Amino acid sequence: HIQPEWYFLFAYAILRSIPNKLGGVIALVMSIAILFILPILHTNKSQGLQFYPINQILFWYMVIIIILLTWIGARPVEAPFILTGQILTVLYFSYYILNPLISKIWDSFLK
């Protein structure tokens, strides 16, 4: 099977996990674009994660997800890897929804 370079394997796993071709391409582009858009949307009161303990846990959760997606991208398209890639794709994008929400909630506690 074809396989891109190691630094694009997580995005390749996201592309493969969406059955629709257009949906897969959109998810692939969004997985890369969100990494560029996220710093612009950063509106936390504090710049670091030292005051956001739940977000620290979410950060390491995201590191593990990216490592697992990279591993899945290197595997052949077979039954257990397809479902694992789909679950990890949902978890990858859910991080970018949960992280700002938890930051806002934590900021309201710190007021």
PDB file of N, CA and C in Angstrom:
ATOM      1  N   HIS A   1       0.834  -1.177   0.000  1.00  0.00           N
ATOM      2  CA  HIS A   1       0.000   0.000   0.000  1.00  0.00           C
ATOM      3  C   HIS A   1       0.884   1.249   0.000  1.00  0.00           C
ATOM      4  N   ILE A   2       0.342   2.330  -0.510  1.00  0.00           N
ATOM      5  CA  ILE A   2       1.101   3.572  -0.516  1.00  0.00           C
ATOM      6  C   ILE A   2       1.122   4.168   0.885  1.00  0.00           C
ATOM      7  N   GLN A   3       2.158   4.965   1.119  1.00  0.00           N
ATOM      8  CA  GLN A   3       2.315   5.530   2.454  1.00  0.00           C
ATOM      9  C   GLN A   3       3.121   6.823   2.342  1.00  0.00           C
ATOM     10  N   PRO A   4       2.605   7.930   2.874  1.00  0.00           N
ATOM     11  CA  PRO A   4       3.370   9.179   2.816  1.00  0.00           C
ATOM     12  C   PRO A   4       4.516   9.185   3.834  1.00  0.00           C
ATOM     13  N   GLU A   5       5.235  10.286   3.862  1.00  0.00           N
ATOM     14  CA  GLU A   5       6.304  10.442   4.848  1.00  0.00           C
ATOM     15  C   GLU A   5       5.714  10.398   6.257  1.00  0.00           C
ATOM     16  N   TRP A   6       6.536  10.112   7.245  1.00  0.00           N
ATOM     17  CA  TRP A   6       6.063   9.893   8.611  1.00  0.00           C
ATOM     18  C   TRP A   6       5.355  11.096   9.196  1.00  0.00           C
ATOM     19  N   TYR A   7       5.749  12.317   8.794  1.00  0.00           N
ATOM     20  CA  TYR A   7       5.147  13.500   9.408  1.00  0.00           C
ATOM     21  C   TYR A   7       3.761  13.800   8.850  1.00  0.00           C
ATOM     22  N   PHE A   8       3.339  13.107   7.783  1.00  0.00           N
ATOM     23  CA  PHE A   8       1.978  13.258   7.271  1.00  0.00           C
ATOM     24  C   PHE A   8       1.110  12.033   7.551  1.00  0.00           C
ATOM     25  N   LEU A   9       1.624  11.075   8.285  1.00  0.00           N
ATOM     26  CA  LEU A   9       0.868   9.846   8.511  1.00  0.00           C
ATOM     27  C   LEU A   9      -0.404  10.079   9.316  1.00  0.00           C
ATOM     28  N   PHE A  10      -0.386  11.015  10.283  1.00  0.00           N
ATOM     29  CA  PHE A  10      -1.612  11.266  11.055  1.00  0.00           C
ATOM     30  C   PHE A  10      -2.702  11.832  10.156  1.00  0.00           C
ATOM     31  N   ALA A  11      -2.329  12.723   9.241  1.00  0.00           N
ATOM     32  CA  ALA A  11      -3.310  13.294   8.313  1.00  0.00           C
ATOM     33  C   ALA A  11      -3.774  12.239   7.309  1.00  0.00           C
ATOM     34  N   TYR A  12      -2.887  11.363   6.897  1.00  0.00           N
ATOM     35  CA  TYR A  12      -3.247  10.279   5.992  1.00  0.00           C
ATOM     36  C   TYR A  12      -4.227   9.318   6.655  1.00  0.00           C
ATOM     37  N   ALA A  13      -4.042   9.057   7.944  1.00  0.00           N
ATOM     38  CA  ALA A  13      -4.973   8.195   8.675  1.00  0.00           C
ATOM     39  C   ALA A  13      -6.352   8.841   8.750  1.00  0.00           C
ATOM     40  N   ILE A  14      -6.392  10.159   8.922  1.00  0.00           N
ATOM     41  CA  ILE A  14      -7.679  10.868   8.940  1.00  0.00           C
ATOM     42  C   ILE A  14      -8.331  10.792   7.564  1.00  0.00           C
ATOM     43  N   LEU A  15      -7.554  10.955   6.511  1.00  0.00           N
ATOM     44  CA  LEU A  15      -8.071  10.850   5.143  1.00  0.00           C
ATOM     45  C   LEU A  15      -8.673   9.473   4.895  1.00  0.00           C
ATOM     46  N   ARG A  16      -7.996   8.435   5.336  1.00  0.00           N
ATOM     47  CA  ARG A  16      -8.474   7.071   5.105  1.00  0.00           C
ATOM     48  C   ARG A  16      -9.670   6.702   5.961  1.00  0.00           C
ATOM     49  N   SER A  17      -9.852   7.374   7.086  1.00  0.00           N
ATOM     50  CA  SER A  17     -10.920   6.966   8.000  1.00  0.00           C
ATOM     51  C   SER A  17     -12.298   7.455   7.570  1.00  0.00           C
ATOM     52  N   ILE A  18     -12.355   8.406   6.652  1.00  0.00           N
ATOM     53  CA  ILE A  18     -13.644   8.911   6.157  1.00  0.00           C
ATOM     54  C   ILE A  18     -13.979   8.158   4.871  1.00  0.00           C
ATOM     55  N   PRO A  19     -15.110   7.453   4.807  1.00  0.00           N
ATOM     56  CA  PRO A  19     -15.424   6.655   3.617  1.00  0.00           C
ATOM     57  C   PRO A  19     -15.700   7.502   2.365  1.00  0.00           C
ATOM     58  N   ASN A  20     -16.258   8.685   2.537  1.00  0.00           N
ATOM     59  CA  ASN A  20     -16.550   9.566   1.417  1.00  0.00           C
ATOM     60  C   ASN A  20     -15.263  10.270   0.978  1.00  0.00           C
ATOM     61  N   LYS A  21     -14.979  10.289  -0.329  1.00  0.00           N
ATOM     62  CA  LYS A  21     -13.729  10.883  -0.804  1.00  0.00           C
ATOM     63  C   LYS A  21     -13.658  12.373  -0.506  1.00  0.00           C
ATOM     64  N   LEU A  22     -14.729  13.101  -0.803  1.00  0.00           N
ATOM     65  CA  LEU A  22     -14.733  14.543  -0.547  1.00  0.00           C
ATOM     66  C   LEU A  22     -14.660  14.826   0.950  1.00  0.00           C
ATOM     67  N   GLY A  23     -15.389  14.073   1.734  1.00  0.00           N
ATOM     68  CA  GLY A  23     -15.340  14.240   3.190  1.00  0.00           C
ATOM     69  C   GLY A  23     -13.952  13.960   3.739  1.00  0.00           C
ATOM     70  N   GLY A  24     -13.279  12.966   3.190  1.00  0.00           N
ATOM     71  CA  GLY A  24     -11.926  12.654   3.620  1.00  0.00           C
ATOM     72  C   GLY A  24     -10.943  13.763   3.288  1.00  0.00           C
ATOM     73  N   VAL A  25     -11.085  14.333   2.104  1.00  0.00           N
ATOM     74  CA  VAL A  25     -10.197  15.434   1.709  1.00  0.00           C
ATOM     75  C   VAL A  25     -10.457  16.666   2.574  1.00  0.00           C
ATOM     76  N   ILE A  26     -11.714  16.950   2.855  1.00  0.00           N
ATOM     77  CA  ILE A  26     -12.048  18.091   3.715  1.00  0.00           C
ATOM     78  C   ILE A  26     -11.493  17.868   5.127  1.00  0.00           C
ATOM     79  N   ALA A  27     -11.642  16.656   5.658  1.00  0.00           N
ATOM     80  CA  ALA A  27     -11.098  16.355   6.984  1.00  0.00           C
ATOM     81  C   ALA A  27      -9.575  16.443   6.986  1.00  0.00           C
ATOM     82  N   LEU A  28      -8.937  16.013   5.909  1.00  0.00           N
ATOM     83  CA  LEU A  28      -7.481  16.104   5.793  1.00  0.00           C
ATOM     84  C   LEU A  28      -7.032  17.554   5.816  1.00  0.00           C
ATOM     85  N   VAL A  29      -7.673  18.397   5.025  1.00  0.00           N
ATOM     86  CA  VAL A  29      -7.319  19.820   4.980  1.00  0.00           C
ATOM     87  C   VAL A  29      -7.593  20.484   6.328  1.00  0.00           C
ATOM     88  N   MET A  30      -8.717  20.150   6.942  1.00  0.00           N
ATOM     89  CA  MET A  30      -9.046  20.747   8.242  1.00  0.00           C
ATOM     90  C   MET A  30      -8.080  20.290   9.339  1.00  0.00           C
ATOM     91  N   SER A  31      -7.587  19.055   9.250  1.00  0.00           N
ATOM     92  CA  SER A  31      -6.658  18.571  10.273  1.00  0.00           C
ATOM     93  C   SER A  31      -5.344  19.344  10.234  1.00  0.00           C
ATOM     94  N   ILE A  32      -4.947  19.801   9.058  1.00  0.00           N
ATOM     95  CA  ILE A  32      -3.729  20.606   8.939  1.00  0.00           C
ATOM     96  C   ILE A  32      -4.038  22.081   9.189  1.00  0.00           C
ATOM     97  N   ALA A  33      -5.144  22.577   8.634  1.00  0.00           N
ATOM     98  CA  ALA A  33      -5.488  23.998   8.763  1.00  0.00           C
ATOM     99  C   ALA A  33      -5.773  24.390  10.211  1.00  0.00           C
ATOM    100  N   ILE A  34      -6.343  23.486  10.979  1.00  0.00           N
ATOM    101  CA  ILE A  34      -6.677  23.807  12.368  1.00  0.00           C
ATOM    102  C   ILE A  34      -5.416  24.067  13.192  1.00  0.00           C
ATOM    103  N   LEU A  35      -4.301  23.466  12.786  1.00  0.00           N
ATOM    104  CA  LEU A  35      -3.041  23.713  13.484  1.00  0.00           C
ATOM    105  C   LEU A  35      -2.541  25.134  13.252  1.00  0.00           C
ATOM    106  N   PHE A  36      -2.901  25.739  12.111  1.00  0.00           N
ATOM    107  CA  PHE A  36      -2.523  27.119  11.822  1.00  0.00           C
ATOM    108  C   PHE A  36      -3.533  28.117  12.384  1.00  0.00           C
ATOM    109  N   ILE A  37      -4.798  27.730  12.453  1.00  0.00           N
ATOM    110  CA  ILE A  37      -5.864  28.621  12.916  1.00  0.00           C
ATOM    111  C   ILE A  37      -5.910  28.706  14.441  1.00  0.00           C
ATOM    112  N   LEU A  38      -5.579  27.637  15.118  1.00  0.00           N
ATOM    113  CA  LEU A  38      -5.701  27.571  16.573  1.00  0.00           C
ATOM    114  C   LEU A  38      -4.957  28.679  17.318  1.00  0.00           C
ATOM    115  N   PRO A  39      -3.719  29.035  16.983  1.00  0.00           N
ATOM    116  CA  PRO A  39      -3.054  30.123  17.717  1.00  0.00           C
ATOM    117  C   PRO A  39      -3.749  31.478  17.556  1.00  0.00           C
ATOM    118  N   ILE A  40      -4.407  31.703  16.444  1.00  0.00           N
ATOM    119  CA  ILE A  40      -5.126  32.962  16.224  1.00  0.00           C
ATOM    120  C   ILE A  40      -6.354  33.039  17.130  1.00  0.00           C
ATOM    121  N   LEU A  41      -6.986  31.896  17.372  1.00  0.00           N
ATOM    122  CA  LEU A  41      -8.210  31.851  18.171  1.00  0.00           C
ATOM    123  C   LEU A  41      -7.952  31.742  19.664  1.00  0.00           C
ATOM    124  N   HIS A  42      -6.695  31.706  20.072  1.00  0.00           N
ATOM    125  CA  HIS A  42      -6.346  31.552  21.491  1.00  0.00           C
ATOM    126  C   HIS A  42      -6.726  32.822  22.254  1.00  0.00           C
ATOM    127  N   THR A  43      -7.708  32.703  23.157  1.00  0.00           N
ATOM    128  CA  THR A  43      -8.200  33.871  23.896  1.00  0.00           C
ATOM    129  C   THR A  43      -8.185  33.652  25.407  1.00  0.00           C
ATOM    130  N   ASN A  44      -7.380  32.725  25.883  1.00  0.00           N
ATOM    131  CA  ASN A  44      -7.320  32.487  27.325  1.00  0.00           C
ATOM    132  C   ASN A  44      -6.716  33.688  28.040  1.00  0.00           C
ATOM    133  N   LYS A  45      -7.096  33.866  29.290  1.00  0.00           N
ATOM    134  CA  LYS A  45      -6.534  34.961  30.078  1.00  0.00           C
ATOM    135  C   LYS A  45      -5.059  34.712  30.369  1.00  0.00           C
ATOM    136  N   SER A  46      -4.701  33.474  30.582  1.00  0.00           N
ATOM    137  CA  SER A  46      -3.317  33.109  30.837  1.00  0.00           C
ATOM    138  C   SER A  46      -2.729  32.480  29.586  1.00  0.00           C
ATOM    139  N   GLN A  47      -1.455  32.733  29.314  1.00  0.00           N
ATOM    140  CA  GLN A  47      -0.846  32.233  28.097  1.00  0.00           C
ATOM    141  C   GLN A  47      -0.391  30.774  28.201  1.00  0.00           C
ATOM    142  N   GLY A  48      -0.082  30.310  29.381  1.00  0.00           N
ATOM    143  CA  GLY A  48       0.406  28.951  29.538  1.00  0.00           C
ATOM    144  C   GLY A  48      -0.657  28.016  30.068  1.00  0.00           C
ATOM    145  N   LEU A  49      -0.306  26.743  30.116  1.00  0.00           N
ATOM    146  CA  LEU A  49      -1.233  25.740  30.631  1.00  0.00           C
ATOM    147  C   LEU A  49      -1.059  25.479  32.121  1.00  0.00           C
ATOM    148  N   GLN A  50      -0.133  26.162  32.774  1.00  0.00           N
ATOM    149  CA  GLN A  50       0.123  25.864  34.184  1.00  0.00           C
ATOM    150  C   GLN A  50      -1.078  26.178  35.077  1.00  0.00           C
ATOM    151  N   PHE A  51      -1.980  27.046  34.639  1.00  0.00           N
ATOM    152  CA  PHE A  51      -3.163  27.372  35.429  1.00  0.00           C
ATOM    153  C   PHE A  51      -4.407  26.625  34.960  1.00  0.00           C
ATOM    154  N   TYR A  52      -4.246  25.727  34.004  1.00  0.00           N
ATOM    155  CA  TYR A  52      -5.357  24.958  33.446  1.00  0.00           C
ATOM    156  C   TYR A  52      -5.049  23.456  33.572  1.00  0.00           C
ATOM    157  N   PRO A  53      -5.269  22.860  34.741  1.00  0.00           N
ATOM    158  CA  PRO A  53      -4.876  21.458  34.926  1.00  0.00           C
ATOM    159  C   PRO A  53      -5.639  20.475  34.040  1.00  0.00           C
ATOM    160  N   ILE A  54      -6.895  20.746  33.776  1.00  0.00           N
ATOM    161  CA  ILE A  54      -7.662  19.836  32.912  1.00  0.00           C
ATOM    162  C   ILE A  54      -7.135  19.908  31.484  1.00  0.00           C
ATOM    163  N   ASN A  55      -6.747  21.115  31.050  1.00  0.00           N
ATOM    164  CA  ASN A  55      -6.201  21.270  29.711  1.00  0.00           C
ATOM    165  C   ASN A  55      -4.824  20.622  29.584  1.00  0.00           C
ATOM    166  N   GLN A  56      -4.090  20.546  30.686  1.00  0.00           N
ATOM    167  CA  GLN A  56      -2.817  19.822  30.658  1.00  0.00           C
ATOM    168  C   GLN A  56      -3.055  18.344  30.358  1.00  0.00           C
ATOM    169  N   ILE A  57      -4.073  17.789  30.979  1.00  0.00           N
ATOM    170  CA  ILE A  57      -4.420  16.390  30.728  1.00  0.00           C
ATOM    171  C   ILE A  57      -4.875  16.220  29.282  1.00  0.00           C
ATOM    172  N   LEU A  58      -5.691  17.159  28.804  1.00  0.00           N
ATOM    173  CA  LEU A  58      -6.144  17.095  27.420  1.00  0.00           C
ATOM    174  C   LEU A  58      -4.990  17.210  26.436  1.00  0.00           C
ATOM    175  N   PHE A  59      -3.969  17.989  26.776  1.00  0.00           N
ATOM    176  CA  PHE A  59      -2.803  18.116  25.899  1.00  0.00           C
ATOM    177  C   PHE A  59      -2.123  16.768  25.711  1.00  0.00           C
ATOM    178  N   TRP A  60      -1.903  16.044  26.804  1.00  0.00           N
ATOM    179  CA  TRP A  60      -1.250  14.739  26.694  1.00  0.00           C
ATOM    180  C   TRP A  60      -2.165  13.714  26.028  1.00  0.00           C
ATOM    181  N   TYR A  61      -3.459  13.866  26.210  1.00  0.00           N
ATOM    182  CA  TYR A  61      -4.450  13.060  25.505  1.00  0.00           C
ATOM    183  C   TYR A  61      -4.290  13.276  24.003  1.00  0.00           C
ATOM    184  N   MET A  62      -4.078  14.533  23.595  1.00  0.00           N
ATOM    185  CA  MET A  62      -3.917  14.855  22.178  1.00  0.00           C
ATOM    186  C   MET A  62      -2.600  14.311  21.635  1.00  0.00           C
ATOM    187  N   VAL A  63      -1.542  14.369  22.404  1.00  0.00           N
ATOM    188  CA  VAL A  63      -0.253  13.816  21.970  1.00  0.00           C
ATOM    189  C   VAL A  63      -0.390  12.318  21.700  1.00  0.00           C
ATOM    190  N   ILE A  64      -1.075  11.618  22.578  1.00  0.00           N
ATOM    191  CA  ILE A  64      -1.281  10.178  22.392  1.00  0.00           C
ATOM    192  C   ILE A  64      -2.125   9.906  21.158  1.00  0.00           C
ATOM    193  N   ILE A  65      -3.150  10.718  20.929  1.00  0.00           N
ATOM    194  CA  ILE A  65      -3.999  10.539  19.751  1.00  0.00           C
ATOM    195  C   ILE A  65      -3.194  10.733  18.471  1.00  0.00           C
ATOM    196  N   ILE A  66      -2.339  11.750  18.430  1.00  0.00           N
ATOM    197  CA  ILE A  66      -1.538  11.992  17.227  1.00  0.00           C
ATOM    198  C   ILE A  66      -0.542  10.853  17.001  1.00  0.00           C
ATOM    199  N   ILE A  67       0.050  10.355  18.065  1.00  0.00           N
ATOM    200  CA  ILE A  67       0.971   9.217  17.924  1.00  0.00           C
ATOM    201  C   ILE A  67       0.224   7.991  17.399  1.00  0.00           C
ATOM    202  N   LEU A  68      -0.957   7.728  17.940  1.00  0.00           N
ATOM    203  CA  LEU A  68      -1.732   6.574  17.483  1.00  0.00           C
ATOM    204  C   LEU A  68      -2.218   6.759  16.040  1.00  0.00           C
ATOM    205  N   LEU A  69      -2.627   7.977  15.678  1.00  0.00           N
ATOM    206  CA  LEU A  69      -3.022   8.224  14.286  1.00  0.00           C
ATOM    207  C   LEU A  69      -1.839   8.033  13.340  1.00  0.00           C
ATOM    208  N   THR A  70      -0.657   8.438  13.760  1.00  0.00           N
ATOM    209  CA  THR A  70       0.535   8.233  12.943  1.00  0.00           C
ATOM    210  C   THR A  70       0.798   6.742  12.764  1.00  0.00           C
ATOM    211  N   TRP A  71       0.630   5.984  13.817  1.00  0.00           N
ATOM    212  CA  TRP A  71       0.817   4.537  13.721  1.00  0.00           C
ATOM    213  C   TRP A  71      -0.232   3.904  12.813  1.00  0.00           C
ATOM    214  N   ILE A  72      -1.487   4.341  12.941  1.00  0.00           N
ATOM    215  CA  ILE A  72      -2.572   3.802  12.113  1.00  0.00           C
ATOM    216  C   ILE A  72      -2.345   4.143  10.641  1.00  0.00           C
ATOM    217  N   GLY A  73      -1.798   5.342  10.375  1.00  0.00           N
ATOM    218  CA  GLY A  73      -1.523   5.729   8.992  1.00  0.00           C
ATOM    219  C   GLY A  73      -0.495   4.849   8.321  1.00  0.00           C
ATOM    220  N   ALA A  74       0.380   4.221   9.093  1.00  0.00           N
ATOM    221  CA  ALA A  74       1.404   3.334   8.548  1.00  0.00           C
ATOM    222  C   ALA A  74       0.908   1.894   8.390  1.00  0.00           C
ATOM    223  N   ARG A  75      -0.237   1.573   8.944  1.00  0.00           N
ATOM    224  CA  ARG A  75      -0.783   0.227   8.864  1.00  0.00           C
ATOM    225  C   ARG A  75      -1.586   0.067   7.568  1.00  0.00           C
ATOM    226  N   PRO A  76      -1.743  -1.169   7.085  1.00  0.00           N
ATOM    227  CA  PRO A  76      -2.577  -1.389   5.890  1.00  0.00           C
ATOM    228  C   PRO A  76      -4.062  -1.167   6.199  1.00  0.00           C
ATOM    229  N   VAL A  77      -4.828  -0.962   5.158  1.00  0.00           N
ATOM    230  CA  VAL A  77      -6.269  -0.727   5.317  1.00  0.00           C
ATOM    231  C   VAL A  77      -6.935  -2.082   5.541  1.00  0.00           C
ATOM    232  N   GLU A  78      -7.067  -2.453   6.800  1.00  0.00           N
ATOM    233  CA  GLU A  78      -7.688  -3.720   7.192  1.00  0.00           C
ATOM    234  C   GLU A  78      -8.662  -3.461   8.330  1.00  0.00           C
ATOM    235  N   ALA A  79      -9.427  -4.480   8.653  1.00  0.00           N
ATOM    236  CA  ALA A  79     -10.561  -4.344   9.575  1.00  0.00           C
ATOM    237  C   ALA A  79     -10.250  -3.673  10.915  1.00  0.00           C
ATOM    238  N   PRO A  80      -9.318  -4.114  11.716  1.00  0.00           N
ATOM    239  CA  PRO A  80      -9.212  -3.430  13.014  1.00  0.00           C
ATOM    240  C   PRO A  80      -8.657  -2.010  12.900  1.00  0.00           C
ATOM    241  N   PHE A  81      -7.848  -1.750  11.892  1.00  0.00           N
ATOM    242  CA  PHE A  81      -7.221  -0.437  11.763  1.00  0.00           C
ATOM    243  C   PHE A  81      -8.185   0.620  11.222  1.00  0.00           C
ATOM    244  N   ILE A  82      -9.165   0.202  10.445  1.00  0.00           N
ATOM    245  CA  ILE A  82     -10.145   1.154   9.907  1.00  0.00           C
ATOM    246  C   ILE A  82     -10.989   1.739  11.040  1.00  0.00           C
ATOM    247  N   LEU A  83     -11.547   0.884  11.875  1.00  0.00           N
ATOM    248  CA  LEU A  83     -12.379   1.348  12.990  1.00  0.00           C
ATOM    249  C   LEU A  83     -11.564   2.160  13.988  1.00  0.00           C
ATOM    250  N   THR A  84     -10.344   1.724  14.266  1.00  0.00           N
ATOM    251  CA  THR A  84      -9.480   2.473  15.185  1.00  0.00           C
ATOM    252  C   THR A  84      -9.183   3.857  14.638  1.00  0.00           C
ATOM    253  N   GLY A  85      -8.920   3.951  13.336  1.00  0.00           N
ATOM    254  CA  GLY A  85      -8.673   5.247  12.707  1.00  0.00           C
ATOM    255  C   GLY A  85      -9.889   6.162  12.768  1.00  0.00           C
ATOM    256  N   GLN A  86     -11.069   5.609  12.601  1.00  0.00           N
ATOM    257  CA  GLN A  86     -12.289   6.415  12.669  1.00  0.00           C
ATOM    258  C   GLN A  86     -12.519   6.946  14.079  1.00  0.00           C
ATOM    259  N   ILE A  87     -12.304   6.108  15.065  1.00  0.00           N
ATOM    260  CA  ILE A  87     -12.478   6.543  16.459  1.00  0.00           C
ATOM    261  C   ILE A  87     -11.457   7.620  16.801  1.00  0.00           C
ATOM    262  N   LEU A  88     -10.209   7.414  16.405  1.00  0.00           N
ATOM    263  CA  LEU A  88      -9.164   8.405  16.695  1.00  0.00           C
ATOM    264  C   LEU A  88      -9.404   9.712  15.954  1.00  0.00           C
ATOM    265  N   THR A  89      -9.989   9.653  14.760  1.00  0.00           N
ATOM    266  CA  THR A  89     -10.311  10.871  14.022  1.00  0.00           C
ATOM    267  C   THR A  89     -11.351  11.692  14.766  1.00  0.00           C
ATOM    268  N   VAL A  90     -12.367  11.028  15.275  1.00  0.00           N
ATOM    269  CA  VAL A  90     -13.393  11.735  16.056  1.00  0.00           C
ATOM    270  C   VAL A  90     -12.765  12.346  17.308  1.00  0.00           C
ATOM    271  N   LEU A  91     -11.898  11.601  17.968  1.00  0.00           N
ATOM    272  CA  LEU A  91     -11.242  12.115  19.168  1.00  0.00           C
ATOM    273  C   LEU A  91     -10.305  13.281  18.837  1.00  0.00           C
ATOM    274  N   TYR A  92      -9.639  13.230  17.686  1.00  0.00           N
ATOM    275  CA  TYR A  92      -8.735  14.302  17.260  1.00  0.00           C
ATOM    276  C   TYR A  92      -9.503  15.622  17.120  1.00  0.00           C
ATOM    277  N   PHE A  93     -10.622  15.581  16.410  1.00  0.00           N
ATOM    278  CA  PHE A  93     -11.384  16.808  16.205  1.00  0.00           C
ATOM    279  C   PHE A  93     -12.151  17.230  17.456  1.00  0.00           C
ATOM    280  N   SER A  94     -12.512  16.274  18.313  1.00  0.00           N
ATOM    281  CA  SER A  94     -13.214  16.651  19.540  1.00  0.00           C
ATOM    282  C   SER A  94     -12.297  17.410  20.493  1.00  0.00           C
ATOM    283  N   TYR A  95     -11.002  17.168  20.412  1.00  0.00           N
ATOM    284  CA  TYR A  95     -10.060  17.916  21.250  1.00  0.00           C
ATOM    285  C   TYR A  95     -10.170  19.411  20.979  1.00  0.00           C
ATOM    286  N   TYR A  96     -10.272  19.777  19.717  1.00  0.00           N
ATOM    287  CA  TYR A  96     -10.311  21.192  19.349  1.00  0.00           C
ATOM    288  C   TYR A  96     -11.640  21.850  19.716  1.00  0.00           C
ATOM    289  N   ILE A  97     -12.636  21.053  20.032  1.00  0.00           N
ATOM    290  CA  ILE A  97     -13.902  21.593  20.537  1.00  0.00           C
ATOM    291  C   ILE A  97     -13.863  21.664  22.063  1.00  0.00           C
ATOM    292  N   LEU A  98     -13.351  20.619  22.697  1.00  0.00           N
ATOM    293  CA  LEU A  98     -13.333  20.554  24.162  1.00  0.00           C
ATOM    294  C   LEU A  98     -12.333  21.511  24.796  1.00  0.00           C
ATOM    295  N   ASN A  99     -11.172  21.661  24.207  1.00  0.00           N
ATOM    296  CA  ASN A  99     -10.115  22.466  24.822  1.00  0.00           C
ATOM    297  C   ASN A  99     -10.546  23.921  25.063  1.00  0.00           C
ATOM    298  N   PRO A 100     -11.096  24.648  24.079  1.00  0.00           N
ATOM    299  CA  PRO A 100     -11.531  26.022  24.372  1.00  0.00           C
ATOM    300  C   PRO A 100     -12.698  26.095  25.361  1.00  0.00           C
ATOM    301  N   LEU A 101     -13.602  25.113  25.287  1.00  0.00           N
ATOM    302  CA  LEU A 101     -14.740  25.118  26.210  1.00  0.00           C
ATOM    303  C   LEU A 101     -14.282  24.947  27.652  1.00  0.00           C
ATOM    304  N   ILE A 102     -13.375  24.027  27.871  1.00  0.00           N
ATOM    305  CA  ILE A 102     -12.875  23.803  29.225  1.00  0.00           C
ATOM    306  C   ILE A 102     -12.072  25.006  29.701  1.00  0.00           C
ATOM    307  N   SER A 103     -11.344  25.654  28.796  1.00  0.00           N
ATOM    308  CA  SER A 103     -10.602  26.863  29.171  1.00  0.00           C
ATOM    309  C   SER A 103     -11.549  27.978  29.612  1.00  0.00           C
ATOM    310  N   LYS A 104     -12.637  28.142  28.889  1.00  0.00           N
ATOM    311  CA  LYS A 104     -13.615  29.175  29.256  1.00  0.00           C
ATOM    312  C   LYS A 104     -14.254  28.872  30.608  1.00  0.00           C
ATOM    313  N   ILE A 105     -14.584  27.618  30.828  1.00  0.00           N
ATOM    314  CA  ILE A 105     -15.173  27.234  32.115  1.00  0.00           C
ATOM    315  C   ILE A 105     -14.169  27.458  33.238  1.00  0.00           C
ATOM    316  N   TRP A 106     -12.915  27.100  33.010  1.00  0.00           N
ATOM    317  CA  TRP A 106     -11.890  27.275  34.028  1.00  0.00           C
ATOM    318  C   TRP A 106     -11.631  28.771  34.296  1.00  0.00           C
ATOM    319  N   ASP A 107     -11.678  29.591  33.235  1.00  0.00           N
ATOM    320  CA  ASP A 107     -11.530  31.032  33.415  1.00  0.00           C
ATOM    321  C   ASP A 107     -12.647  31.612  34.282  1.00  0.00           C
ATOM    322  N   SER A 108     -13.862  31.075  34.129  1.00  0.00           N
ATOM    323  CA  SER A 108     -14.967  31.558  34.951  1.00  0.00           C
ATOM    324  C   SER A 108     -14.771  31.178  36.422  1.00  0.00           C
ATOM    325  N   PHE A 109     -14.093  30.064  36.700  1.00  0.00           N
ATOM    326  CA  PHE A 109     -13.776  29.677  38.065  1.00  0.00           C
ATOM    327  C   PHE A 109     -12.703  30.581  38.670  1.00  0.00           C
ATOM    328  N   LEU A 110     -11.798  31.064  37.847  1.00  0.00           N
ATOM    329  CA  LEU A 110     -10.669  31.864  38.321  1.00  0.00           C
ATOM    330  C   LEU A 110     -11.040  33.336  38.574  1.00  0.00           C
ATOM    331  N   LYS A 111     -12.203  33.746  38.140  1.00  0.00           N
ATOM    332  CA  LYS A 111     -12.615  35.150  38.323  1.00  0.00           C
ATOM    333  C   LYS A 111     -12.734  35.523  39.762  1.00  0.00           C
TER     334      LYS A 111
END
